[in-house]
mmCIF file of C-alpha atoms in Angstrom:
data_model
loop_
_atom_site.group_PDB
_atom_site.id
_atom_site.type_symbol
_atom_site.label_atom_id
_atom_site.label_comp_id
_atom_site.label_asym_id
_atom_site.label_seq_id
_atom_site.Cartn_x
_atom_site.Cartn_y
_atom_site.Cartn_z
ATOM 1 C CA UNK A 1 2.295 23.212 17.940
ATOM 2 C CA UNK A 2 0.296 21.277 20.526
ATOM 3 C CA UNK A 3 1.933 18.511 22.441
ATOM 4 C CA UNK A 4 -0.049 15.601 22.960
ATOM 5 C CA UNK A 5 0.427 12.824 25.990
ATOM 6 C CA UNK A 6 2.120 9.762 25.074
ATOM 7 C CA UNK A 7 -0.995 8.104 25.169
ATOM 8 C CA UNK A 8 -2.828 9.992 22.585
ATOM 9 C CA UNK A 9 -4.334 8.049 19.570
ATOM 10 C CA UNK A 10 -6.452 9.618 17.165
ATOM 11 C CA UNK A 11 -9.942 8.305 16.078
ATOM 12 C CA UNK A 12 -9.733 6.176 13.128
ATOM 13 C CA UNK A 13 -10.728 7.711 10.025
ATOM 14 C CA UNK A 14 -12.949 4.569 9.096
ATOM 15 C CA UNK A 15 -13.378 1.108 10.395
ATOM 16 C CA UNK A 16 -10.808 -1.616 9.634
ATOM 17 C CA UNK A 17 -12.489 -3.240 6.768
ATOM 18 C CA UNK A 18 -12.943 0.082 5.169
ATOM 19 C CA UNK A 19 -9.369 1.168 5.750
ATOM 20 C CA UNK A 20 -8.180 -1.967 4.279
ATOM 21 C CA UNK A 21 -10.076 -1.895 1.452
ATOM 22 C CA UNK A 22 -8.983 1.575 0.655
ATOM 23 C CA UNK A 23 -5.228 0.873 1.089
ATOM 24 C CA UNK A 24 -5.804 -2.043 -1.294
ATOM 25 C CA UNK A 25 -7.305 0.031 -3.985
ATOM 26 C CA UNK A 26 -4.713 2.642 -3.504
ATOM 27 C CA UNK A 27 -1.822 0.101 -3.905
ATOM 28 C CA UNK A 28 -3.291 -1.454 -7.100
ATOM 29 C CA UNK A 29 -3.831 2.074 -8.667
ATOM 30 C CA UNK A 30 -0.052 2.824 -7.745
ATOM 31 C CA UNK A 31 0.870 -0.413 -9.267
ATOM 32 C CA UNK A 32 -1.035 0.362 -12.701
ATOM 33 C CA UNK A 33 0.361 3.982 -12.659
ATOM 34 C CA UNK A 34 4.097 2.814 -12.249
ATOM 35 C CA UNK A 35 3.606 0.094 -14.864
ATOM 36 C CA UNK A 36 2.148 2.678 -17.231
ATOM 37 C CA UNK A 37 4.797 5.533 -16.498
ATOM 38 C CA UNK A 38 8.001 3.669 -16.634
ATOM 39 C CA UNK A 39 8.855 1.745 -19.916
ATOM 40 C CA UNK A 40 9.900 -2.027 -19.342
ATOM 41 C CA UNK A 41 9.271 -2.252 -15.738
ATOM 42 C CA UNK A 42 7.854 -5.290 -14.416
ATOM 43 C CA UNK A 43 5.249 -4.699 -11.343
ATOM 44 C CA UNK A 44 4.272 -7.486 -8.833
ATOM 45 C CA UNK A 45 1.659 -6.802 -6.075
ATOM 46 C CA UNK A 46 2.727 -8.598 -3.126
ATOM 47 C CA UNK A 47 -0.698 -9.684 -1.244
ATOM 48 C CA UNK A 48 -0.810 -10.199 2.712
ATOM 49 C CA UNK A 49 -2.379 -13.719 2.881
ATOM 50 C CA UNK A 50 -3.943 -12.906 6.477
ATOM 51 C CA UNK A 51 -5.679 -9.539 5.083
ATOM 52 C CA UNK A 52 -6.113 -10.703 1.504
ATOM 53 C CA UNK A 53 -4.870 -7.068 0.343
ATOM 54 C CA UNK A 54 -2.115 -5.604 -1.598
ATOM 55 C CA UNK A 55 0.411 -4.395 1.063
ATOM 56 C CA UNK A 56 3.659 -3.923 -1.330
ATOM 57 C CA UNK A 57 4.603 -3.267 -4.805
ATOM 58 C CA UNK A 58 7.846 -4.644 -6.050
ATOM 59 C CA UNK A 59 9.056 -3.289 -9.413
ATOM 60 C CA UNK A 60 12.113 -4.579 -11.598
ATOM 61 C CA UNK A 61 13.367 -4.511 -15.027
ATOM 62 C CA UNK A 62 11.834 -6.637 -17.539
ATOM 63 C CA UNK A 63 14.192 -9.295 -18.891
ATOM 64 C CA UNK A 64 14.523 -9.610 -22.398
ATOM 65 C CA UNK A 65 14.105 -5.812 -23.234
ATOM 66 C CA UNK A 66 10.698 -4.054 -23.938
#
């Protein structure tokens, strides 16, 4: 395995706006998939206000049953 200097930084795959849009779309897809896969789960998407993208997914059991 090659060793890299501590200053090595790979080139970005895409620009910042495109990368953030891809992260946002992926997080939303995961939230939907979790909601469908786990009965009785409540899924909350946490939005980063500065970037206006979903950066976290929180899940909890729904109150009051199914």
